[in-house]
Short mmCIF file of C-alpha atoms in Angstrom, two decimals:
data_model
loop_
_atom_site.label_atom_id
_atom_site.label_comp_id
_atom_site.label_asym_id
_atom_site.label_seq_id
_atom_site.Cartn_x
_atom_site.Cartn_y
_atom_site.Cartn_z
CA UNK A 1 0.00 0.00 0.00
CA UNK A 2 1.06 3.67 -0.38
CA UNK A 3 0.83 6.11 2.12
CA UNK A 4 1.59 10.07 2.96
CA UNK A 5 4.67 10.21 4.77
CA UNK A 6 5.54 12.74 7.24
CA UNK A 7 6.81 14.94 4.81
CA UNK A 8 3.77 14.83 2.53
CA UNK A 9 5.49 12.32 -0.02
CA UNK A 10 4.23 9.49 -1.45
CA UNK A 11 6.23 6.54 0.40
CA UNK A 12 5.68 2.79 0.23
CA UNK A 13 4.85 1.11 3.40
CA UNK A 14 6.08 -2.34 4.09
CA UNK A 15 4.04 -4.72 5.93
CA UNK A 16 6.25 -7.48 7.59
CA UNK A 17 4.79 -10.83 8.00
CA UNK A 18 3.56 -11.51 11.73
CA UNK A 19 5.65 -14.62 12.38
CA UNK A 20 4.98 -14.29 15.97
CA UNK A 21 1.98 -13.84 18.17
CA UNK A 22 3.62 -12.46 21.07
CA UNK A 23 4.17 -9.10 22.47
CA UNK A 24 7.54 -8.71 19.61
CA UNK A 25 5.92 -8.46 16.46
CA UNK A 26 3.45 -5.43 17.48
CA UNK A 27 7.03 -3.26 17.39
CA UNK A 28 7.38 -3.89 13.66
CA UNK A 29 4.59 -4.33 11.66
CA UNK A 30 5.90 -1.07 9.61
CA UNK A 31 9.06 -0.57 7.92
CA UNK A 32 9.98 3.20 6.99
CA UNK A 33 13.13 3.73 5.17
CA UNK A 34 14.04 6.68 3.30
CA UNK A 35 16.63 9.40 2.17
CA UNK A 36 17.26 12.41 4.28
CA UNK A 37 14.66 14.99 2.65
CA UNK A 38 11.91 12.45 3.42
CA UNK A 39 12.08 12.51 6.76
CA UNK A 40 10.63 15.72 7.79
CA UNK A 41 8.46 15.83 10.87
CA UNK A 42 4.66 16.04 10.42
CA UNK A 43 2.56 18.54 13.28
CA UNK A 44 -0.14 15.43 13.79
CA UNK A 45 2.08 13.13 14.91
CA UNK A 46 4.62 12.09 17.61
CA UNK A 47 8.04 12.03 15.75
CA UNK A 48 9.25 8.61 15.45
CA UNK A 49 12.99 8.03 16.52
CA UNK A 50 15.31 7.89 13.16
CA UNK A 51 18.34 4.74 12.68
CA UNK A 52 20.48 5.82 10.19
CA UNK A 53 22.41 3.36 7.87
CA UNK A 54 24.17 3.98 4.67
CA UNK A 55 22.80 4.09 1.23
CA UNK A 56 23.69 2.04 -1.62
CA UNK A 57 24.94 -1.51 -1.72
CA UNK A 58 23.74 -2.73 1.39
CA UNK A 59 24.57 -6.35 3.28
CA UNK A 60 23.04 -9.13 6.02
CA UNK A 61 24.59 -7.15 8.82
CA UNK A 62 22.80 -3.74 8.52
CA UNK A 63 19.43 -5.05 6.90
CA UNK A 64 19.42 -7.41 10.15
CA UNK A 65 20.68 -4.90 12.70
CA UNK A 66 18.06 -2.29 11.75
CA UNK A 67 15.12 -5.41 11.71
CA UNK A 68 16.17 -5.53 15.44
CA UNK A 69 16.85 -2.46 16.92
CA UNK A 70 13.00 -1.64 15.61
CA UNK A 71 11.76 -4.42 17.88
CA UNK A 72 13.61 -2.60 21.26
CA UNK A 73 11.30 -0.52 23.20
CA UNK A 74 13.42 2.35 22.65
CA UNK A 75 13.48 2.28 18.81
CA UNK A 76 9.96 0.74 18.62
CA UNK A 77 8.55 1.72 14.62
CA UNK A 78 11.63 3.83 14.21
CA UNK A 79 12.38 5.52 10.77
CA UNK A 80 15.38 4.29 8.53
CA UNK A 81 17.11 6.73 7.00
CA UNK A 82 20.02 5.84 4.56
CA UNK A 83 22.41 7.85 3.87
CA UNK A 84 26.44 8.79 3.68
CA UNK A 85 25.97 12.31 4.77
CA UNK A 86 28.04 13.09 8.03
CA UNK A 87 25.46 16.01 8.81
CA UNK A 88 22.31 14.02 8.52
CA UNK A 89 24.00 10.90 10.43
CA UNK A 90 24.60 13.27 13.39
CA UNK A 91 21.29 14.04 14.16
CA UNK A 92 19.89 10.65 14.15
CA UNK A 93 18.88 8.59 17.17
CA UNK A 94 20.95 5.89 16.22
CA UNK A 95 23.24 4.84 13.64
CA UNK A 96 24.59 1.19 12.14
CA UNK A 97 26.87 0.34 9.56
CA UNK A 98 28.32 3.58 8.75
CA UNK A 99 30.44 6.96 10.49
CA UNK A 100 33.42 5.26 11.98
CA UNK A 101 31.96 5.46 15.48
CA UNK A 102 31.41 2.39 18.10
CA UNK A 103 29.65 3.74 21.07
CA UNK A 104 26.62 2.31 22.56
CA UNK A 105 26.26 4.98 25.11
CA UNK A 106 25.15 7.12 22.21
CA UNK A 107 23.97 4.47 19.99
CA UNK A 108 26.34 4.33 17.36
CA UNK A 109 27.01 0.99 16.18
CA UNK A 110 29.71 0.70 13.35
CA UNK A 111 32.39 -1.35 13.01
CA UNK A 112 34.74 -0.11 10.38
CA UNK A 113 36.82 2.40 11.78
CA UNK A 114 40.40 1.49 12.65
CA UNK A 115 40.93 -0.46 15.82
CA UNK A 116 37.33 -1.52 16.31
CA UNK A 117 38.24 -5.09 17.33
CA UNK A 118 34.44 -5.82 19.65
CA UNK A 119 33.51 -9.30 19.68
CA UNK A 120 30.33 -11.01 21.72
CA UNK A 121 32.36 -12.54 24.56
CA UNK A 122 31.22 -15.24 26.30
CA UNK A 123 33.97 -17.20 24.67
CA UNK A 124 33.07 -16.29 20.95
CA UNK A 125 36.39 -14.23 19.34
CA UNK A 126 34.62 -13.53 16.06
CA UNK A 127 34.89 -9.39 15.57
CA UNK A 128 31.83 -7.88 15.57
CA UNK A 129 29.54 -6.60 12.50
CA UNK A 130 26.55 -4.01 12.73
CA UNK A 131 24.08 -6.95 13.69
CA UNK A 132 26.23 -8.33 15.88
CA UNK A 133 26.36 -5.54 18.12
CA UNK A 134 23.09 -4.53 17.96
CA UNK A 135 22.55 -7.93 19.27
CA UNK A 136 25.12 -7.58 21.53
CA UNK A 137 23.55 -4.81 23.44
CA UNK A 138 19.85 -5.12 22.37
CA UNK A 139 19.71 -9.06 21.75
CA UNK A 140 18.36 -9.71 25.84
CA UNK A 141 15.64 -7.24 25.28
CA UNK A 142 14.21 -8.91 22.32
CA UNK A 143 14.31 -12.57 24.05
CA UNK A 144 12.97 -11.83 27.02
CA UNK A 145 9.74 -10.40 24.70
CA UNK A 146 9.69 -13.45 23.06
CA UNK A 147 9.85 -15.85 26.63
CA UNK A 148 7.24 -13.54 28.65
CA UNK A 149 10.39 -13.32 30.88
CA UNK A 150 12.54 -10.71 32.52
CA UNK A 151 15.99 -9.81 30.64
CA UNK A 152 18.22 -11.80 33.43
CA UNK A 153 16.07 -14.88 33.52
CA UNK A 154 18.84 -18.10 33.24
CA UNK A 155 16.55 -19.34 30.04
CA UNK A 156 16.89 -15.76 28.44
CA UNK A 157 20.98 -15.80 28.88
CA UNK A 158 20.73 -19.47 27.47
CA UNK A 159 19.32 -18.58 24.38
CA UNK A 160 20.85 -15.00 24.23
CA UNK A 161 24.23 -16.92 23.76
CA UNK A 162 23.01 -20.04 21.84
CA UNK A 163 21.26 -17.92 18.98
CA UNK A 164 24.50 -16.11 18.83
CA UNK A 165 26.25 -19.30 18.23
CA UNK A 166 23.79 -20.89 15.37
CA UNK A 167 22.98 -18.00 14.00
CA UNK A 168 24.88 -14.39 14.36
CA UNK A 169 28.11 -15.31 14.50
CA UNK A 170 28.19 -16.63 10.83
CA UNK A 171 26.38 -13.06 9.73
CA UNK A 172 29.71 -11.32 12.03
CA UNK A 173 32.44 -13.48 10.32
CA UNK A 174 30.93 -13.13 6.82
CA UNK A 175 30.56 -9.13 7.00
CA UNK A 176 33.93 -9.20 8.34
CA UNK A 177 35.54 -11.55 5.88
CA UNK A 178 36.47 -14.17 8.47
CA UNK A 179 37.02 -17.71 6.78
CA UNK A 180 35.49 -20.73 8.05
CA UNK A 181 38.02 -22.96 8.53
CA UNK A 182 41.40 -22.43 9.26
CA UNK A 183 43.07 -23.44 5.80
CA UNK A 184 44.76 -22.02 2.39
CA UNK A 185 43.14 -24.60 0.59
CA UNK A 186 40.45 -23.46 -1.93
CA UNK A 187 37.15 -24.45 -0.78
CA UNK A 188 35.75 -27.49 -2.79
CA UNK A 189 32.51 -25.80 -3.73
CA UNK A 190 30.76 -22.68 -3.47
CA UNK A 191 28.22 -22.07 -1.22
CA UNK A 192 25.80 -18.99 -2.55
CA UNK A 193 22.35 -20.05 -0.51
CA UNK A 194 23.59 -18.77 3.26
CA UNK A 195 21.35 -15.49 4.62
CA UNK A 196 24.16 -13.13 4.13
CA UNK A 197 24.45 -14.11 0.29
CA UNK A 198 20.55 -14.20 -0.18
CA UNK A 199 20.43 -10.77 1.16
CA UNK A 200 23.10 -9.35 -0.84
CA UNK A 201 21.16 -10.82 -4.11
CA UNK A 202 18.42 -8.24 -3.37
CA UNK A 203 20.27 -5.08 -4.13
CA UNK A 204 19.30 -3.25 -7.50
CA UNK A 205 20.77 -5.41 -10.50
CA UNK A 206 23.26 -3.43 -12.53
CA UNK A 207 20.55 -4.01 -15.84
CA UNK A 208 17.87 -2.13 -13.81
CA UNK A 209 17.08 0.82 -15.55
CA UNK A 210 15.46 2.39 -12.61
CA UNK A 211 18.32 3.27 -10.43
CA UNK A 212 16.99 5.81 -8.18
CA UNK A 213 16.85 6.13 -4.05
CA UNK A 214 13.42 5.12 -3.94
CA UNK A 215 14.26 1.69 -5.94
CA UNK A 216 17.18 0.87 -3.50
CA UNK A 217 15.12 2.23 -0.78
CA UNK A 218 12.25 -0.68 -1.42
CA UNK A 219 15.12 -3.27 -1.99
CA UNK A 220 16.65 -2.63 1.62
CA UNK A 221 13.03 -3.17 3.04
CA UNK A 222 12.69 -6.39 1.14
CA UNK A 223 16.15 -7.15 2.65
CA UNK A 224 15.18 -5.97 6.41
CA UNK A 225 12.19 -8.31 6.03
CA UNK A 226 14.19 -11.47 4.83
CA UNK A 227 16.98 -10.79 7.35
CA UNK A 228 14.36 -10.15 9.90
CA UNK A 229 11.94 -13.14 9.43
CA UNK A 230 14.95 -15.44 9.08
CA UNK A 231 16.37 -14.33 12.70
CA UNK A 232 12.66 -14.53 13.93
CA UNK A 233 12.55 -17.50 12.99
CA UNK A 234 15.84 -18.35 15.22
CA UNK A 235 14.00 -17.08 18.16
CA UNK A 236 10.90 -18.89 17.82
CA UNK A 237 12.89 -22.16 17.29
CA UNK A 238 14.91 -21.66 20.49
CA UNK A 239 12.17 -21.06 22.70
CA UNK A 240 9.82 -23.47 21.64
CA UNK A 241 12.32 -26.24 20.81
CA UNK A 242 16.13 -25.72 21.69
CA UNK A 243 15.37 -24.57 25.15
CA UNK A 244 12.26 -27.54 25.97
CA UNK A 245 14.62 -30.30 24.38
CA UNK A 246 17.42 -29.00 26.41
CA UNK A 247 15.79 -29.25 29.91
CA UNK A 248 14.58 -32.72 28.71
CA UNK A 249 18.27 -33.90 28.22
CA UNK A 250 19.52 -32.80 31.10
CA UNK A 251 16.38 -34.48 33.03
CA UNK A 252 18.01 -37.36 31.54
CA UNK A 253 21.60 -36.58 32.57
CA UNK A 254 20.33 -36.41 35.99
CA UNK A 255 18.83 -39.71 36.09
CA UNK A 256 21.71 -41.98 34.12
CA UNK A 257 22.62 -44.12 37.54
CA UNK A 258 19.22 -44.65 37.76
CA UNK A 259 19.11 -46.67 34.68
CA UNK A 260 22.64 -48.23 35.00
CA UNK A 261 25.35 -48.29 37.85
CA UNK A 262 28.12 -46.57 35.10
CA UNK A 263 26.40 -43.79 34.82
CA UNK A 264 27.15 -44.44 30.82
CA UNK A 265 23.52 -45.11 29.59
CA UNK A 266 20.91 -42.03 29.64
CA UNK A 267 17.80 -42.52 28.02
CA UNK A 268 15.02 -40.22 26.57
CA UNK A 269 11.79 -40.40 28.45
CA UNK A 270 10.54 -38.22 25.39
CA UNK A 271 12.64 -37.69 22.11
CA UNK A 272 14.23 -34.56 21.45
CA UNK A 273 16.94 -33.40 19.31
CA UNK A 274 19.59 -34.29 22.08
CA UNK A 275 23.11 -34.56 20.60
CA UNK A 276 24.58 -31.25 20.80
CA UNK A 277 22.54 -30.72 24.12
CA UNK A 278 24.23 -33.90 25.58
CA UNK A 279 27.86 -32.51 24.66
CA UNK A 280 27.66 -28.71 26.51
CA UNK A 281 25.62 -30.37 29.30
CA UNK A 282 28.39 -33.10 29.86
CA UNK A 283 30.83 -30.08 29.35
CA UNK A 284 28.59 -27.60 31.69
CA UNK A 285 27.75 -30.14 34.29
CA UNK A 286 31.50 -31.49 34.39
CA UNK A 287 29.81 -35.36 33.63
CA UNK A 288 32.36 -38.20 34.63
CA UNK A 289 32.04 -40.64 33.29
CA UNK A 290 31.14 -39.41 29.63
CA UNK A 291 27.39 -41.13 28.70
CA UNK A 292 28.78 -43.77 26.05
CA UNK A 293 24.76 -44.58 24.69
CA UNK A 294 21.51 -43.18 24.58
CA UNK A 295 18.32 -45.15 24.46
CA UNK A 296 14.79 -43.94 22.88
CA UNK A 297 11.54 -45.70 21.83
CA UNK A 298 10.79 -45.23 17.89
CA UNK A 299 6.97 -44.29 17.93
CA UNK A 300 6.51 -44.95 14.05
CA UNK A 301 8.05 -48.41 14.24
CA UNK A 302 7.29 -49.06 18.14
CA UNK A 303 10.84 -50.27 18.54
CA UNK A 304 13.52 -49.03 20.73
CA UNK A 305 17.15 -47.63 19.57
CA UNK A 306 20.13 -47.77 21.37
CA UNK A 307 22.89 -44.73 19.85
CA UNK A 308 26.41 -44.80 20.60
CA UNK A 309 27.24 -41.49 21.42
CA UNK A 310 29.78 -39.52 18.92
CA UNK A 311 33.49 -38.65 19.90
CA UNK A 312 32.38 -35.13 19.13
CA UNK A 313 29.50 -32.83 17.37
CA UNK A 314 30.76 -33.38 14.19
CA UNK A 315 32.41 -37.23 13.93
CA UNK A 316 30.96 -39.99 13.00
CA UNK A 317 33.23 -41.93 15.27
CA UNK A 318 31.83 -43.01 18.46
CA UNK A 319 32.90 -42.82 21.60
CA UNK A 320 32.18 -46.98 21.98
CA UNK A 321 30.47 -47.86 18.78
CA UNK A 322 28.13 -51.66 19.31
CA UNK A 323 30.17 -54.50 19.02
CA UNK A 324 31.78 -55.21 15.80
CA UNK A 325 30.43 -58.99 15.61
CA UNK A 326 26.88 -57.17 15.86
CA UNK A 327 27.57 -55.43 13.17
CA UNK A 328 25.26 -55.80 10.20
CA UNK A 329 23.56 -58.36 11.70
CA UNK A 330 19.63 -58.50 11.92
CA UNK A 331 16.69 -59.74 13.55
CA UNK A 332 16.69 -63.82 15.07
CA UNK A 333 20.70 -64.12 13.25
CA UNK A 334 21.32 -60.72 15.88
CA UNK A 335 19.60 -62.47 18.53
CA UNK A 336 21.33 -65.92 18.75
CA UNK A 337 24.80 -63.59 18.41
CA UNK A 338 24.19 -61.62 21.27
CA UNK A 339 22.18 -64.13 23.31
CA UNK A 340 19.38 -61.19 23.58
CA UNK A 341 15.71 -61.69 22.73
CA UNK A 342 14.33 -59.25 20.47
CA UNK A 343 17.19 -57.71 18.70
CA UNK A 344 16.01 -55.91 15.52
CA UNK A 345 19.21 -54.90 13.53
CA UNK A 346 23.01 -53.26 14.08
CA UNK A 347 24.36 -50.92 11.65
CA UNK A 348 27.26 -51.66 9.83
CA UNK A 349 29.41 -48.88 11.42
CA UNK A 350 27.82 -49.78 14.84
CA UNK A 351 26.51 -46.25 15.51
CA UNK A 352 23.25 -47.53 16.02
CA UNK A 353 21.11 -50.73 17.08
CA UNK A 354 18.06 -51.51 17.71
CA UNK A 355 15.16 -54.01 19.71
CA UNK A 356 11.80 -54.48 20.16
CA UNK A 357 11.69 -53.55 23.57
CA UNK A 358 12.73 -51.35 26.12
CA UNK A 359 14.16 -54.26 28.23
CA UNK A 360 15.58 -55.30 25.43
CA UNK A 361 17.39 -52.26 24.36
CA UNK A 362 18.94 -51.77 27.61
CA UNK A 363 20.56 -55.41 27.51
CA UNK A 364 22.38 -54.22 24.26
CA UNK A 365 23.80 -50.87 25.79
CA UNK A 366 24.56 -53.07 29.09
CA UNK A 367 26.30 -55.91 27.23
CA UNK A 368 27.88 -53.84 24.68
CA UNK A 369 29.66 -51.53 27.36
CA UNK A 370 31.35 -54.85 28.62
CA UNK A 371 32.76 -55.36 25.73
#
């Protein structure tokens, strides 16, 4: 839809998608973003706070940073205004991406300037982009709207520092030019389909013949809205399935000598994603002995599993793989070879078994860690 902007212009308005219900999406339902004689205050209305950001080619970090600082109480439905201009930038509310100035006190949030070396702490070394300190100093806020909960709930910290993890710091390193992996060798494909790279597709195409402000303007919404949703998205995820899987597995954790004197076997009284849960809980809760199998029913074939638990996050070694004269082995052949009733198959690498029952399931972990 079209509207009359402040300054009696005709403007688009962008209408995000309400991905969430909650008390965070009623900050952003409208996206503003303009050049510098747009913005001129109107005498019917309350003057909305400005965020500047730079014009022209634009990237993941600022589309995303200015997404979120509109969803803070303090830049609720704020105005973007892009542009290079020193003079303009100085009178905004806030600024990202652009005058060679890091301070929050002010809310100036750049990170190009000479000597800016900020990263998110916590044990994460990746320098800082725009997004990554807006989320840095704003990311709390916007959690705690999603959970209902106040900013230094424990849950809120958890998933202030595990969206950072799966999904910021990749947006920092990227802006910043940070490679993956530590390595001259040229990567063995290219990977064009990550957020950053999506975003970046939006700007103007070189055979556009409309070039103008207004064009790029609409682009950058299109890109705040794609950034946005995506990191929405995050949020949603964390709260209504990282964070409930996570308390689940360390339920679990809790309860391994209950299920077997070793303390090696935990299993799931409800399944959850639970391997990268199970290695920072172990790591968090200092677990000794490390948990060498986890057990779980399989509700579509009402079986049970029994998992050897990787050597780390990303092997496929295990830490004490099923015996390798199980291996490959299925149904009554399995069962004479372990002497247990109900055995329903081995993998060939051992990573995984399985049985019809519970009982059953917990023989194999039992027998295997003897072995």
């Amino acid at each position: 839809m079209w509207a009359i902007t402040r300054g009696g212009f005709n403007q688009k308005i962008f209408n995000l998608p309400k991905t969430l219900s909650r008390p965070l999406m009623a900050t952003s339902n409208l996206i503003r973003v303009s050049s510098p004689s747009y913005s001129t205050s109107s005498p019917n209305h309350a003057p909305f706070k400005r965020v500047g950001t730079h014009n022209g080619s634009f990237h993941c970090d600022e589309a995303l940073g200015c997404f979120m600082i509109r969803l803070t109480d303090k830049f609720s439905n704020s105005e973007i205004i892009r542009t290079r201009d020193p003079k303009v930038l100085e009178g905004l509310d806030a600024v990202l991406d652009v005058g060679g100035v890091y301070d929050p006190n002010h809310d100036r949030y750049d990170h190009h300037q000479k000597g800016f070396e900020e990263v998110f702490g916590h044990g994460f070394n990746t320098k800082l982009s725009s997004a990554g300190l807006v989320y840095k100093h704003f990311g709390k806020e916007i959690i705690a709207k999603e959970l209902q909960l106040g900013e230094d709930h424990p849950d809120v910290h958890r998933l202030f520092l595990a969206i950072y993890k799966s999904f910021m710091e990749a947006i920092d390193a990227i802006d910043n030019g940070i490679n993956q992996f530590d390595t001259d060798k040229p990567p063995k494909y290219v990977n064009n389909t990550h957020i950053s790279s999506r975003v970046g597709r939006l700007n103007l195409d070189w055979t556009d013949p409309d070039q103008s402000p207004e064009k790029e303007n609409e682009a950058f919404q299109r890109a705040m809205a794609l950034a946005g949703s995506e990191f929405l998205e995050s949020v949603r995820f964390h709260a209504r399935s990282w964070l409930p899987a996570r308390s689940i597995v360390m339920e679990c954790i809790a309860e391994r000598f209950d299920i077997d004197p070793s303390g090696e076997i935990m299993v799931l009284k409800r399944f959850c994603p639970w391997k990268l849960h199970l290695f920072e809980l172990e790591a968090e809760l200092k677990v000794e002995p490390l948990i060498k199998y986890v057990l779980y029913g399989d509700e579509r074939g009402k079986q049970w599993r029994v998992q050897a638990v990787a050597a780390s996050p990303d092997s496929f070694e295990s830490r004490k793989p099923l015996p390798a004269q199980w291996r490959g082995l299925r149904d009554d052949e399995l069962s004479k070879e372990t002497r247990i009733s109900g055995c329903v198959f081995v993998h060939m690498s051992g990573f995984i078994g399985g049985n019809q029952t519970y009982e059953g399931a917990l023989v194999m972990a039992r027998t295997a860690l003897k072995m």
